[in-house]
Short mmCIF file of C-alpha atoms in Angstrom, two decimals:
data_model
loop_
_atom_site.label_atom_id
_atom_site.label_comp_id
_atom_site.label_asym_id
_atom_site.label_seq_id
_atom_site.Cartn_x
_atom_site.Cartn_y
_atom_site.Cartn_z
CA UNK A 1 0.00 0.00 0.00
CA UNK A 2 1.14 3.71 -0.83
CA UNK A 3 2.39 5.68 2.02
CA UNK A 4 0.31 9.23 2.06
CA UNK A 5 3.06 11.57 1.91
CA UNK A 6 0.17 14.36 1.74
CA UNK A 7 -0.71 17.00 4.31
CA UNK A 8 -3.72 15.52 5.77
CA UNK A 9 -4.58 14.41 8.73
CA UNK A 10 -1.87 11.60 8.33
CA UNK A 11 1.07 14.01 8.45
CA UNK A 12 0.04 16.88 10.50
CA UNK A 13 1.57 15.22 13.29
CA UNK A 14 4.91 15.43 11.60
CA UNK A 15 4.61 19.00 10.01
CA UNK A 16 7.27 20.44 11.98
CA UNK A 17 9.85 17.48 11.18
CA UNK A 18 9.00 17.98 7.57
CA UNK A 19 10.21 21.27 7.20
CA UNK A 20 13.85 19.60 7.88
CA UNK A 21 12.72 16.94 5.57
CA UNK A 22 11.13 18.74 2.90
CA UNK A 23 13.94 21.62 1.62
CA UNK A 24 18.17 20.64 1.65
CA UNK A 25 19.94 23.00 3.93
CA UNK A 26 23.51 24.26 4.05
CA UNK A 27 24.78 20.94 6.19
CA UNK A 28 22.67 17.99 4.68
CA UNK A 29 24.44 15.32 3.22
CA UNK A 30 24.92 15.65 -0.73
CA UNK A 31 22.91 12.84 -1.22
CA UNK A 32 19.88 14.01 0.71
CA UNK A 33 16.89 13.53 -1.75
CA UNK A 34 14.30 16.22 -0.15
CA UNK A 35 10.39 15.01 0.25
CA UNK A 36 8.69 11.70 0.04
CA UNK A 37 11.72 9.82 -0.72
CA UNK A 38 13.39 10.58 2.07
CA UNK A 39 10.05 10.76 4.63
CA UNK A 40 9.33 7.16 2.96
CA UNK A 41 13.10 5.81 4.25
CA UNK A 42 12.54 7.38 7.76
CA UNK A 43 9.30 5.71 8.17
CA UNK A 44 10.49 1.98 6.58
CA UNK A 45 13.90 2.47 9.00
CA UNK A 46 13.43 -0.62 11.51
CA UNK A 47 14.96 0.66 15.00
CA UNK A 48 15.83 -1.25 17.87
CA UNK A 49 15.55 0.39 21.39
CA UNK A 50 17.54 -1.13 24.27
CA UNK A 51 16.00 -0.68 27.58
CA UNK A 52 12.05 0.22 29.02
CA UNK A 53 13.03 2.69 31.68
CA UNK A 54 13.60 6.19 32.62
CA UNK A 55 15.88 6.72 29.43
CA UNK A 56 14.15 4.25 27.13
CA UNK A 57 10.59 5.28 27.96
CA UNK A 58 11.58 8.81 26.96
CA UNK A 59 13.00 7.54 23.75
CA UNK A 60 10.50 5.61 22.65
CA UNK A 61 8.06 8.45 23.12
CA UNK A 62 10.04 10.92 21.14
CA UNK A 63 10.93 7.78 18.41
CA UNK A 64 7.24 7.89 17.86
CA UNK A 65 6.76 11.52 17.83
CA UNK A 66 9.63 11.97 15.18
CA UNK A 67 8.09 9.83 11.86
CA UNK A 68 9.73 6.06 12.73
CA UNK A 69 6.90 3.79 12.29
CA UNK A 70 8.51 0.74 12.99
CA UNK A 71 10.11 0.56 16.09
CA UNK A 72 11.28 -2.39 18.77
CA UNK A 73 11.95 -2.37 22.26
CA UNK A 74 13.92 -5.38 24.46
CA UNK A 75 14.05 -5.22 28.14
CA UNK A 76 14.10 -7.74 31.02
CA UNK A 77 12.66 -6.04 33.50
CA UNK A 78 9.61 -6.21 34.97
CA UNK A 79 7.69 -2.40 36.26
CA UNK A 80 8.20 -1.56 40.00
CA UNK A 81 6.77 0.75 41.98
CA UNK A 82 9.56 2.63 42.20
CA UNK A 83 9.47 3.25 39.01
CA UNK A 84 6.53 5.42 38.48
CA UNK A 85 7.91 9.09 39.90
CA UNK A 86 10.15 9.11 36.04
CA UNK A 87 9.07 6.41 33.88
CA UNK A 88 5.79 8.06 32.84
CA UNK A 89 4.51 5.39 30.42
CA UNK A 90 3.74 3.27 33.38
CA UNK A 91 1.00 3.58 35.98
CA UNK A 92 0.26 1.30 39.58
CA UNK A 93 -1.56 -1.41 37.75
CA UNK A 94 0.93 -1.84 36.12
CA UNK A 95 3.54 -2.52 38.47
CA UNK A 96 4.90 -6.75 38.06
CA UNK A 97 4.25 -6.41 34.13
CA UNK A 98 6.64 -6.30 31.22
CA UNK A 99 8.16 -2.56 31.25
CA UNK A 100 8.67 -3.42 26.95
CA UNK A 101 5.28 -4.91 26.47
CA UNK A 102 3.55 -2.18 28.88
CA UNK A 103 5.51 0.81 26.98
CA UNK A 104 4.93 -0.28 23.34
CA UNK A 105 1.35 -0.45 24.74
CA UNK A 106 0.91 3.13 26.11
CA UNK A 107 2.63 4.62 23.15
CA UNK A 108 1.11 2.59 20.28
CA UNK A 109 -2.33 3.88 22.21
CA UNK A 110 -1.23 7.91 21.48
CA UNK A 111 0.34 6.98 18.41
CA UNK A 112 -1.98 4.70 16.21
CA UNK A 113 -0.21 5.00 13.24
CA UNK A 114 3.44 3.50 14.74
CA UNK A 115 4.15 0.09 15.27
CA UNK A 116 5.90 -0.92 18.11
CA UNK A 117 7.33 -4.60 18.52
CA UNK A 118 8.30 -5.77 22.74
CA UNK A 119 10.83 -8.33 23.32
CA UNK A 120 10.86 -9.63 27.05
CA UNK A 121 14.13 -10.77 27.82
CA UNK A 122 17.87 -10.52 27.97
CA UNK A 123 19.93 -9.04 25.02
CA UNK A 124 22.41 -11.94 25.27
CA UNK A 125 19.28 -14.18 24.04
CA UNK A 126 19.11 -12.82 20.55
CA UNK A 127 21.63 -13.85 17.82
CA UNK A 128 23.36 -11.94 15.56
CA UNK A 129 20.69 -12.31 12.90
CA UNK A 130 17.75 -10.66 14.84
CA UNK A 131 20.01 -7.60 15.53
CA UNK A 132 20.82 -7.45 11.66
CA UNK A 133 17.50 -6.90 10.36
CA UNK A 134 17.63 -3.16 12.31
CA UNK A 135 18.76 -0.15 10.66
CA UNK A 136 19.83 1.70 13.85
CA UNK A 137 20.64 0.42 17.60
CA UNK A 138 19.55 2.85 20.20
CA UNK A 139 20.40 1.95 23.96
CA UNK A 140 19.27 3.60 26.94
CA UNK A 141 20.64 0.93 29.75
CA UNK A 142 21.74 1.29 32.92
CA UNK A 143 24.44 -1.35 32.84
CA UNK A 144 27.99 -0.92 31.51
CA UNK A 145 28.07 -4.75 31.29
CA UNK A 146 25.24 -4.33 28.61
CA UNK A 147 26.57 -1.60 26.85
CA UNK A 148 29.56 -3.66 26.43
CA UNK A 149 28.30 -6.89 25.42
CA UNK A 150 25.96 -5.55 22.35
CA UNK A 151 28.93 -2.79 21.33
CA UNK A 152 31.35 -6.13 21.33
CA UNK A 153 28.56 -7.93 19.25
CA UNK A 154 27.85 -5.03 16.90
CA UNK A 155 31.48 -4.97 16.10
CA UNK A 156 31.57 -8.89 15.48
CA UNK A 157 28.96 -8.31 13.03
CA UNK A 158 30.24 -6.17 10.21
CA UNK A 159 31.24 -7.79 7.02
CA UNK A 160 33.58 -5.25 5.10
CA UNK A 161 31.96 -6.63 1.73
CA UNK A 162 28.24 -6.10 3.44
CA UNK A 163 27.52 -2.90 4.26
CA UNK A 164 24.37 -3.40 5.53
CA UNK A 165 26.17 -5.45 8.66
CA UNK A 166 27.13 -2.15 9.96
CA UNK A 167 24.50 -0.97 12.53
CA UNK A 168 25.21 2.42 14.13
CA UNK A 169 24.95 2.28 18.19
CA UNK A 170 23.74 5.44 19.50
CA UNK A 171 24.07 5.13 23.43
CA UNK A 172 22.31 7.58 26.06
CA UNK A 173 22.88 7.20 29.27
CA UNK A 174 22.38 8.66 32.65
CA UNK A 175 23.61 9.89 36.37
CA UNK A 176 21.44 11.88 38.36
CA UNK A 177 22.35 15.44 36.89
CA UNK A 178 24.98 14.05 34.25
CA UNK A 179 24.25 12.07 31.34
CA UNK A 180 25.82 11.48 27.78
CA UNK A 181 24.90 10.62 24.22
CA UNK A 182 27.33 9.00 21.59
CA UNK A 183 27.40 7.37 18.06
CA UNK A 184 29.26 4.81 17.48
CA UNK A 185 29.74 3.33 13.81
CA UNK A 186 31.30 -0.35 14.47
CA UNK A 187 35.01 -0.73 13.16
CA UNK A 188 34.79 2.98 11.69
CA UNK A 189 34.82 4.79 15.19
CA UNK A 190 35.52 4.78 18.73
CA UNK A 191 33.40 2.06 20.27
CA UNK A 192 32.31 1.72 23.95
CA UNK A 193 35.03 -0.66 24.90
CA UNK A 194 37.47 2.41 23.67
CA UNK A 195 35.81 4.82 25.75
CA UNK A 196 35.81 2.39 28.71
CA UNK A 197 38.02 3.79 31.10
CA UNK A 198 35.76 7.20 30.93
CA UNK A 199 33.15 4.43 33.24
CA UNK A 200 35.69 3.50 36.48
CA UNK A 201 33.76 1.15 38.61
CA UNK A 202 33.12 2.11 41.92
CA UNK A 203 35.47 1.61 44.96
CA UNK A 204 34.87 -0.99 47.29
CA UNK A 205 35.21 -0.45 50.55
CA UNK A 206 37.74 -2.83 52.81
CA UNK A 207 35.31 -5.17 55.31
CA UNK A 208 37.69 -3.87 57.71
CA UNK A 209 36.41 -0.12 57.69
CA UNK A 210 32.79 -1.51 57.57
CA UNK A 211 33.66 -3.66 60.90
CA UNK A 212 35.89 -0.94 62.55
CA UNK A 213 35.93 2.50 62.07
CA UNK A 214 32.75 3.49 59.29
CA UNK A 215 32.84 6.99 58.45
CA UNK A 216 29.97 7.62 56.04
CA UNK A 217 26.25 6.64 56.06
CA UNK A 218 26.76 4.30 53.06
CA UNK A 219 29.45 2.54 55.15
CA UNK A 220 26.64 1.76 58.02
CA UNK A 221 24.25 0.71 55.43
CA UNK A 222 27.03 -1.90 53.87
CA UNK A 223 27.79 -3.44 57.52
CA UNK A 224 24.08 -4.09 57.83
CA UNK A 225 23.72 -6.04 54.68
CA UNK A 226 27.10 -7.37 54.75
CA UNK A 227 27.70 -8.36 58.35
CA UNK A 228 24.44 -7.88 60.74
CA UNK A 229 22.49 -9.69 58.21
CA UNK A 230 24.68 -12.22 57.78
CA UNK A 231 25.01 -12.95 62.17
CA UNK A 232 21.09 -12.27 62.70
CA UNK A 233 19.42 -13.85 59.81
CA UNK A 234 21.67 -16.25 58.45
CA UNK A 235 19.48 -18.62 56.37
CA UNK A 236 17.61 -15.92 55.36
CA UNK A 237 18.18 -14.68 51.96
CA UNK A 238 18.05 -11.41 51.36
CA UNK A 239 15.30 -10.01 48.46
CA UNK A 240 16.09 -6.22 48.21
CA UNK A 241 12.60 -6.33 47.12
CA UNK A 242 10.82 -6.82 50.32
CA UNK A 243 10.04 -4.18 52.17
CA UNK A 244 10.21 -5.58 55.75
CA UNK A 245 14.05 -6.32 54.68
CA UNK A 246 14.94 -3.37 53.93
CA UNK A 247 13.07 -1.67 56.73
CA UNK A 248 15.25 -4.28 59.05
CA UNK A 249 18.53 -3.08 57.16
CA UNK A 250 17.33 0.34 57.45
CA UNK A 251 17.16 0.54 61.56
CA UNK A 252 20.05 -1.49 61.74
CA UNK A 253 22.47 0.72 59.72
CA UNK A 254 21.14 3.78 61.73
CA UNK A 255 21.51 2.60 65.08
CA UNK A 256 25.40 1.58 63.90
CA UNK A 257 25.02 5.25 62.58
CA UNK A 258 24.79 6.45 66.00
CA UNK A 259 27.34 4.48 67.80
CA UNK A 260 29.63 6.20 65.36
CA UNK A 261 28.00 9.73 65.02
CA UNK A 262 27.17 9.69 61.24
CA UNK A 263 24.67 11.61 60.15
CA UNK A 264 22.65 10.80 56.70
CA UNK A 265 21.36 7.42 57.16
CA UNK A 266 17.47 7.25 55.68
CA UNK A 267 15.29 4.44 54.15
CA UNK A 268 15.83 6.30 50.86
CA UNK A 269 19.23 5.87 50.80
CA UNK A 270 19.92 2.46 52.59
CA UNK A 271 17.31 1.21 49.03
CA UNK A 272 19.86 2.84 46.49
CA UNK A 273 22.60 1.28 48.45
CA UNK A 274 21.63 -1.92 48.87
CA UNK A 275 20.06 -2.28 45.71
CA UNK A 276 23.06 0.11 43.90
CA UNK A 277 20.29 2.33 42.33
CA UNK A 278 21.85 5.22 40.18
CA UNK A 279 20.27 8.12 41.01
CA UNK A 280 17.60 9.09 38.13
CA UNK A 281 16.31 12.69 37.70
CA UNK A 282 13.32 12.68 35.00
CA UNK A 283 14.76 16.14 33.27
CA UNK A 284 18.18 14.69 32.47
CA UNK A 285 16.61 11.43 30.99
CA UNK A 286 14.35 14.48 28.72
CA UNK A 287 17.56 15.84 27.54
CA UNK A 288 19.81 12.60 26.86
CA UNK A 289 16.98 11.02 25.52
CA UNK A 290 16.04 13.89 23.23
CA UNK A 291 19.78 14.08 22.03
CA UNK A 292 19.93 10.54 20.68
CA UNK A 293 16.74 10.46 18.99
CA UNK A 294 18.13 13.56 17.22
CA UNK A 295 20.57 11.64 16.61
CA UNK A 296 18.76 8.85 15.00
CA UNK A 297 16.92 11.07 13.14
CA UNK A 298 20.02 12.60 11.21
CA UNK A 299 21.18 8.77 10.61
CA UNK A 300 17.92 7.78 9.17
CA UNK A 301 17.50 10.80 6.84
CA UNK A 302 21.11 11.90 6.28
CA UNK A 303 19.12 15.47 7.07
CA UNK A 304 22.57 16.70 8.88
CA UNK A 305 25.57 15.74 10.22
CA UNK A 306 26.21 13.59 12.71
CA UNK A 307 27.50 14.10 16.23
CA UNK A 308 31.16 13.11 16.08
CA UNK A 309 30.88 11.35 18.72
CA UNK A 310 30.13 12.00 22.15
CA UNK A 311 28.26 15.07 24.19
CA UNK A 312 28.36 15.38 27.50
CA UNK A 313 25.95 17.15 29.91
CA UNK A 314 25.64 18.24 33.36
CA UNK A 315 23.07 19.96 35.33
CA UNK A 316 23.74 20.32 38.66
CA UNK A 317 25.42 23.60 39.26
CA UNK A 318 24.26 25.43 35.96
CA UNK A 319 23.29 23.65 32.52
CA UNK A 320 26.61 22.62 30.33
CA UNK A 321 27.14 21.11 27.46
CA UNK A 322 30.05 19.70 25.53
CA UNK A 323 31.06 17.67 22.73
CA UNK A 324 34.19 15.88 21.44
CA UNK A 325 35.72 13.61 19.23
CA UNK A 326 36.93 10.66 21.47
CA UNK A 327 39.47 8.87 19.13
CA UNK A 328 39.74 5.17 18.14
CA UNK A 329 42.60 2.93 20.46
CA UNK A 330 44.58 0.80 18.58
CA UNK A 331 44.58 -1.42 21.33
CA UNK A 332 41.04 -1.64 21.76
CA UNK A 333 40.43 -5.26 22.59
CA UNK A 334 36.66 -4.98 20.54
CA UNK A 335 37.70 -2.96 17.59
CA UNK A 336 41.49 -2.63 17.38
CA UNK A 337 44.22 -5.24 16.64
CA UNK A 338 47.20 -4.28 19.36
CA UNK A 339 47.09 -6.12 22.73
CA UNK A 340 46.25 -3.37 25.59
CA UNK A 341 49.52 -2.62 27.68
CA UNK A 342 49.32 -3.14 31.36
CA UNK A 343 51.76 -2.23 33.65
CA UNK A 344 52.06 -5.15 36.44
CA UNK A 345 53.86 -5.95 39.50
CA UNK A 346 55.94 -9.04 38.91
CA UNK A 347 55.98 -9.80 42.87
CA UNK A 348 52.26 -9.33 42.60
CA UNK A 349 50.62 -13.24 43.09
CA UNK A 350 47.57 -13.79 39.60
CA UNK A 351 44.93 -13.77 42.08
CA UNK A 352 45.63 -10.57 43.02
CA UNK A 353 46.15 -10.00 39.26
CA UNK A 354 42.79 -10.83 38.53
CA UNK A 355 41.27 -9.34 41.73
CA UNK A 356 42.84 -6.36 39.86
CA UNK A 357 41.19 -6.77 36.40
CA UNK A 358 37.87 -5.91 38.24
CA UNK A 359 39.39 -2.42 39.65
CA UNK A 360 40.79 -1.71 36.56
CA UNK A 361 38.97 1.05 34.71
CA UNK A 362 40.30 0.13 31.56
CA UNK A 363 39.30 -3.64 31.92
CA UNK A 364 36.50 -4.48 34.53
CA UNK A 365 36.57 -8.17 34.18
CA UNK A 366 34.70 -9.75 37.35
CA UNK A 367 35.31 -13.98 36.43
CA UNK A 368 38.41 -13.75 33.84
CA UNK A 369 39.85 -16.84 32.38
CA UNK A 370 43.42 -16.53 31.81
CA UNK A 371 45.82 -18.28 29.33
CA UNK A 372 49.20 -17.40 27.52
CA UNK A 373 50.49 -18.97 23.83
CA UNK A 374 51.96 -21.84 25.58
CA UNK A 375 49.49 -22.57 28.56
CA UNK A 376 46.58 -21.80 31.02
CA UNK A 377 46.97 -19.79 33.97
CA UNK A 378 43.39 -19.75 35.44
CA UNK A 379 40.11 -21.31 34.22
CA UNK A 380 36.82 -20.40 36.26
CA UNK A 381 35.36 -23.07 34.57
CA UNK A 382 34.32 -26.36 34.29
CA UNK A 383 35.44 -27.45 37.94
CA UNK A 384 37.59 -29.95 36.92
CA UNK A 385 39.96 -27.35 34.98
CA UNK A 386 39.59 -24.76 38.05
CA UNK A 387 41.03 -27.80 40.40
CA UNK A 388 43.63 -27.97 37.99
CA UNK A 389 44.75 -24.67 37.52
CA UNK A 390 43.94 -23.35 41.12
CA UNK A 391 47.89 -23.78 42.44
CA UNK A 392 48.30 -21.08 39.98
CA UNK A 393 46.88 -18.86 42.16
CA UNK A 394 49.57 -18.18 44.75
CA UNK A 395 52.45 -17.97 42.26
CA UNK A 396 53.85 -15.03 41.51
CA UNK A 397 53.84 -13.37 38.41
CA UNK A 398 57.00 -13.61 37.79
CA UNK A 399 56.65 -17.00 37.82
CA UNK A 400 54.12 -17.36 35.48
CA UNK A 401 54.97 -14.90 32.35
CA UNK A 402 57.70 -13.13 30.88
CA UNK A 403 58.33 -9.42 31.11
CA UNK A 404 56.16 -8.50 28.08
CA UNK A 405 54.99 -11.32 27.13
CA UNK A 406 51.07 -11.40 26.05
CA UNK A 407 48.03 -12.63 27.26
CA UNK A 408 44.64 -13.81 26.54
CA UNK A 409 41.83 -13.19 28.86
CA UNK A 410 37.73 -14.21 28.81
CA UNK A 411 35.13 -13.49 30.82
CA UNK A 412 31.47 -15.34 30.47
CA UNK A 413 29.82 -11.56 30.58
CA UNK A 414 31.10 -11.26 26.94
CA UNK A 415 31.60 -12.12 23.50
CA UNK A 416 34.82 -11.72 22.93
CA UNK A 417 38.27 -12.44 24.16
CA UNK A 418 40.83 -10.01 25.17
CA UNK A 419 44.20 -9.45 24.66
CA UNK A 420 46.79 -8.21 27.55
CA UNK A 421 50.65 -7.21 27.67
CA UNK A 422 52.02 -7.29 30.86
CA UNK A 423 54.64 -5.49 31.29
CA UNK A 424 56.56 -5.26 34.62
CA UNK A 425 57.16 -2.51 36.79
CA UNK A 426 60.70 -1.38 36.97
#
């Protein structure tokens, strides 16, 4: 059937977007075809959105609002009550369903004309050929390990003779006042995994200062969950979900609080920490979200340039912007070809070598599997390998490899393997 490219009732939705669509300007690409053709590819472009919450809820909305007519959502979650104060599609009765069958609901209700396709269930469940059929890959997670695992598998997937196997990533996300938005085009520019040591995990903190000497709220809160739980309700697992444990939690980390005079301990904060819950503010999900479905926009219609290839924002003191260029690494373990250098203390035993490839911002490997050329230093898995290579363990590294000498690392949270040269501290 014809699409009506006309101005009734069918576009006056769109009218505004049109104008961009409708007349070249000074900075649209020379192949931009003005008018139906190009309205025509925007509303055939099949787009994949990554994530049903504060970001992706946002997205999806303005997705809809913006001429794509054919979008899909994936998400594993399921709608809390939490939820509700930012992720507007959703309302109490429907707290315990599926946050991507719930949203492609509310929207498809506004938007009658836009089809919207849910997927309930992990990312790492698809194969490569489901994430082919999509023109453009928008994410708006909340987990680095996510990010990671489809930028990995993106990258995996172009065919230098197919260029339709090259699916641009454009990645939102958000931190209470601070947020980004980034494009990534797989093999041609700086992917996630490049841009990985701009994400340093968080710092533990030692059981000892927990036991001892705590000296901030979230310290209290951690010996609660950590060690009271563990000597009062032992047996008891903990479900961060229930609301009598976390009240229990909650009065145990403030008496502790008092013993040590810290102030700040409330039931607000003892559910982020317990259940690590970044801070999400509704207006800087509006503005992240708004930026990559902007972006999306200008890949779908070639309308404008690109970003090239990562804004930042913040909004806590005053509203600031910026945006950069972050550059390709050679070394990349995803898209490049060197081995990443790391500098390494040969005295140093491998389990605290791989206790360190956690810390590291430029890694973050939580179960690594480690093996040189010749032979395997660690295996987390099956058991009977573990057993095997366990005595490994308490060598040193000195022991184990040579000043320079490469290795290969895996990790089940990922697709790919990476490369590592150690070289020793002088």
């Amino acid at each position: 059937m014809a699409i009506d490219h006309g101005t009734g009732n069918a576009r006056r939705r769109y009218r505004y977007i049109d104008k961009f669509l409708n007349k070249a300007g000074p900075s649209t690409d020379p192949d931009f075809v003005p008018g139906a053709p190009t309205i025509a590819t925007l509303e055939e472009s099949k787009v994949l959105v990554i994530g049903a919450g504060g970001l992706g809820c946002e997205i999806l909305k303005n997705l809809a609002m913006s001429g794509f007519k054919d979008i899909h959502v994936i998400d594993m979650d399921t709608i809390d009550v939490s939820n509700l104060n930012r992720q507007f599609l959703f309302r109490k009765d429907d707290v315990g369903k599926s946050k991507a069958e719930v949203a492609a609901a509310c929207v498809t209700e506004r938007c009658k004309d836009v089809k919207i396709t849910p997927f309930n269930g992990k990312i790492q469940d698809k194969d490569e050929d489901f994430y082919m059929q999509f023109k453009i890959i928008i994410c708006g997670l909340d987990s680095i390990e996510a990010r990671r695992w489809i930028n990995a598998t993106l990258v995996s997937m172009v065919d230098m003779d197919n260029p339709e196997s090259l699916k641009p990533l454009v990645d939102g996300g958000t931190e209470g006042f601070k947020g980004q938005a980034r494009v990534i085009l797989p093999t041609l520019t700086s992917c996630i995994e490049c841009q990985l040591d701009m994400h340093a995990p968080r710092t533990a903190v030692p059981l000892c200062t927990l036991a001892t000497i705590p000296r901030q709220p979230e310290h209290c809160i951690e010996w609660a969950k950590i060690i009271a739980w563990e000597e009062h309700r032992k047996g008891v697992v903990l479900d961060t979900d229930d609301p009598e444990h976390i009240t229990w939690l909650y009065d145990q980390a403030l008496n502790r609080a008092k013993e040590f005079t810290i102030p700040g301990v409330t039931y607000q904060l003892t559910q982020g920490v317990v259940k690590n819950i970044i801070p999400a503010i509704a207006s800087t999900n509006a503005i992240v979200a708004a930026a990559c479905c902007n972006e999306a926009f200008k890949l779908a219609t070639t309308c404008n340039p690109n970003l090239a290839n990562y804004m930042m924002y913040t909004g806590d003191d005053a509203i600031y912007t910026y945006t950069f260029e972050h550059e390709q690494k050679p070394d990349c373990p995803v898209c490049g070809n060197l081995a990443k250098t790391i500098t390494v203390n040969p005295n140093h035993t491998l389990l605290q070598f791989i206790e360190s490839l956690g810390e590291r911002p430029e890694a973050q490997l939580k179960k690594p599997t480690l093996r040189t050329e010749s032979t395997s230093l660690y295996f987390q898995s099956p058991p009977s390998l573990e057993e095997q290579t366990r005595p490994n363990l308490s060598k040193r590294l000195g022991e184990l490899v040579a000043d320079g000498e490469e290795i290969g690392v895996s990790d089940p949270a990922f697709t790919i393997d990476f490369k590592f040269k150690l070289v020793f501290e002088s």
